């Protein structure tokens, strides 16, 4: 007689074998080579097979990684019984009221984030107040009950959206199907973000096609057996303040409780988590309307006039959709890319546009920061990857290798080159990009090895030198949006690796310590194990050390 464990293992192995066979029949390999070794396909994740094909066209799949530590639910699970949609959030006894840490008041009642300067105020305009309310009351008086088929919470989870549903799966499990699904009915989840340092339990943001935004406890969702959100805070309810699509959400690093939501109309809103903003159930949001934008083409900031307002500020970024946003690791700078083809970088401390520039053609779709905050990647509809330097405030390299739109970019913070005597002078960055051509490209950026055109004399040819970017022409003035530079004036990168990883266009890319994750727009995610990591290490969440390249050749 075969045990249940053996049956499960056999079934999983059969499913994995079937998946590999299907991939091979499409001309897809389950590995790719790099100078440091082979990346092997470890697992793939997807939505339930019962999902109807038309649902796949409702939204483009995005992926988020979330790591939950082995600790009990605190503030979120201990909240008192909540009433759906009408009772404003209550801070539990274990959560201190720390709004003053992030917010300041001016004499006329306007309020700003603590890291925001200026004294702008908002006047009332047509439109309703943005509401923040709990949804999904806990039926047992606030104590979450763990179902027999739900997760205990500890571990690393993969979150991805398909159609009108948000799926959650255990990253290191061999099971392809998700362990949790959350349905949003008449709207579709478009974007999501996780904060591993959240102090009140609410660590997951979700933005919808309707403009609504939710913050929830991931652990609480895993403990609930239903398919609806529980214990959620609801912002911009029913699109009351802004009914355009929420295109991107992000927590502000190093500032617990603050987050931003970007919209398809070019506006970005700054929020505080409701549990920090309202001290009792009697307190509701104040007037959250903002003045009419006079010039849609110009950057502007408006602050809410009430100390109880949420959102607390509106940033008008551009005319047209904001496609993606990304914060530097220290939370000082915000990068945005939009339908107008511009990258814009803002200083949050001074509410100031620092720099930016145009793509070579059409929209930019994605952006990402290096972990040290020195470089920004962008990709979009010109099929190219651009590398921006914060020191020079300009494009310092561009990469050609994709045959279609670039839909995702990311630096690999876990990769490191072979040890050199002076790493600061010879820094090498590994980054990746994915596109609608179904390819994953890996790149190495070594600034000291780039052939850099120093200057192009009028009517003459440029001179070249191998030099650091700090030796280039004078730095661009603050606040300048630059046109796309000539490709002849900027160093060109060639991809280190080009590998077709999916059969459908790609939409997401994440680097973890043990693996690389790629996602296709129709809801399939593949996990590629790094060289030097064993199956057992990845499955048990034990840390592995990625192999450093021993030379320039492929193994």
Coordinates of C-alpha atoms in Angstrom, one line a residue, residues 34 134 154 191 199 210 252 299 314 340 372 396 400 520 544:
X34 CA 25.9 31.7 -17.7
X134 CA -12.6 48.0 6.8
X154 CA 5.6 30.9 7.9
X191 CA -0.7 45.6 -9.1
X199 CA 4.6 46.7 12.1
X210 CA -11.4 50.5 -10.8
X252 CA 7.8 54.0 0.8
X299 CA 4.6 68.5 -12.5
X314 CA -1.5 64.3 -4.8
X340 CA 4.6 59.7 -22.8
X372 CA 23.1 51.2 -4.0
X396 CA 25.2 56.1 -19.5
X400 CA 20.0 46.0 -27.6
X520 CA 4.2 35.5 -18.6
X544 CA 22.5 29.3 -0.7

